[in-house]
C-alpha positions as MATLAB code, in Angstrom:
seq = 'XXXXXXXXXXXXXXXXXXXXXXXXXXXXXXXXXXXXXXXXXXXXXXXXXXXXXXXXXXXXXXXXXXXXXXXXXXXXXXXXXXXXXXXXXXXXXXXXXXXXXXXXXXXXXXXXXXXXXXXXX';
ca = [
      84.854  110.280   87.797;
      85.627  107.818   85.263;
      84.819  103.541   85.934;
      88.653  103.350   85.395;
      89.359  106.118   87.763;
      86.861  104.707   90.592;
      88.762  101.039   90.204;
      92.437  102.954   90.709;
      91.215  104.850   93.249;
      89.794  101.283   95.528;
      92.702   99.991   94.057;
      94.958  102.173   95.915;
      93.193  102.770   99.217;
      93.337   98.749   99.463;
      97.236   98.577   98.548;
      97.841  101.564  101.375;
      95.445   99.248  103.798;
      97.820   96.078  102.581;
     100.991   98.295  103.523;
      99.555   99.212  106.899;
      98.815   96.000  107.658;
     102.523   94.912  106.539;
     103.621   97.170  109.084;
     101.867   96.473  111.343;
     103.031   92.621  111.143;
     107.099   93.633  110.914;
     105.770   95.833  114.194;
     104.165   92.737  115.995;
     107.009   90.753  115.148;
     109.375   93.407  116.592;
     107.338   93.476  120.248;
     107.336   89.665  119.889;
     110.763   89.122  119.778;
     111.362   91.261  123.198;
     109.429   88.148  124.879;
     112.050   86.615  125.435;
     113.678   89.027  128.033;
     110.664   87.447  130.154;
     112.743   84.094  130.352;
     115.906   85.711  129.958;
     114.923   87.285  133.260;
     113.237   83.919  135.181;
     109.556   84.275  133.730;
     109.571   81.878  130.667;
     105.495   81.413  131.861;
     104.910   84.969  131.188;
     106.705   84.962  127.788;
     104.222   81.634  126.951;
     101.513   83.145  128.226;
     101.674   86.399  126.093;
     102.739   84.385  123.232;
      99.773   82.170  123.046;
      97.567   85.114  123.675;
      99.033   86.980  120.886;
      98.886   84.323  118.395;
      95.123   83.026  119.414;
      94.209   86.182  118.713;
      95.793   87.582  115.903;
      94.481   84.082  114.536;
      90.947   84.624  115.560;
      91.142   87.947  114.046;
      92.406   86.898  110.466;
      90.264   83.641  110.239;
      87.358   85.939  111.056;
      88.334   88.479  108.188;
      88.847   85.383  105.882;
      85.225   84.146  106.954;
      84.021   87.562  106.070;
      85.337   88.120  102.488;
      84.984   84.453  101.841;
      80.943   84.541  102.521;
      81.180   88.504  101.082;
      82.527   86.702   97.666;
      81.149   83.877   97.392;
      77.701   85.275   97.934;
      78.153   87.678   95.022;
      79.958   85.239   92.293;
      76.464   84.479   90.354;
      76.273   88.116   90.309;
      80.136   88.403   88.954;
      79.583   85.950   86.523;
      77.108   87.718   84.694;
      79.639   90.117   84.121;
      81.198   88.111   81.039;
      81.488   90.421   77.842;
      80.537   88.086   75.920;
      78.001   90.045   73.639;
      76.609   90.903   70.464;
      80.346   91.527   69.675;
      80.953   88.140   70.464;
      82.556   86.557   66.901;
      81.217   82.246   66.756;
      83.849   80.582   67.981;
      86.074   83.761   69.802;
      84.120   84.607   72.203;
      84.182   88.925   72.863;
      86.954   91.236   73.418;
      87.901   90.477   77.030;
      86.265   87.530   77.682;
      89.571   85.743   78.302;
      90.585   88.137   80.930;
      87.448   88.295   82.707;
      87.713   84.369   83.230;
      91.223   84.533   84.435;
      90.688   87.155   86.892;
      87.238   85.360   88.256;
      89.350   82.029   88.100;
      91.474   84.054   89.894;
      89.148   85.040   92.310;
      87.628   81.360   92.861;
      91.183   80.213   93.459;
      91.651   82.637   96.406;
      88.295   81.900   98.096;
      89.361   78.281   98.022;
      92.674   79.367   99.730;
      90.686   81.308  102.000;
      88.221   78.680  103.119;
      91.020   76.253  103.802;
      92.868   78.417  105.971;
      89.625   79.754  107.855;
      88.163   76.292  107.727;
];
């Protein structure tokens, strides 16, 4: 198995975990909206209740994710940095075949940890 393939491969397990997850949401959203029958039928408390439980949670439980890759990432960016291809290829001036890519994608990268650390902050 091929670098490229391995990358495709991670690539694709993470977009199925993404689409999971998506459902997942629409689903939670679904059950959410049948609160309401609570007050509809004289328990508003009940619909409150199991509102503020579901959101404290599902909040702890992203912000705690976040907090995880964040730390996982951030932890590991002198390491990703050495990556650069700038080489013995490198031409004076140009800089190496993909060098320009690799900094937008760890730009990239930097950008979303800063996301990341303001919404689990």
């Amino acid at each position: 198995m091929t670098e490229t393939d391995t990358a495709k491969e991670l690539r694709q397990a993470i977009a199925r975990h993404l689409a999971e997850l998506h459902r997942l949401h629409i689903q939670l959203a679904t059950d959410s909206r049948s609160l309401k029958a609570l007050t509809l039928h004289g328990r508003p408390q009940a619909e409150i209740e199991i509102a503020a439980e579901m959101l404290e949670q599902y909040m702890a439980a992203t912000g705690a994710f976040l907090e995880n890759m964040r730390g996982r990432y951030e932890a590991r960016l002198t390491v990703l940095r050495r990556g650069d291809p700038a080489g013995p290829e490198a031409v004076p001036g140009q800089g190496a075949p993909g060098h320009g890519a690799f900094w937008y994608a760890f730009s990239r990268l930097t950008a979303a940890l800063r996301m990341a650390e303001r919404r689990s902050g």
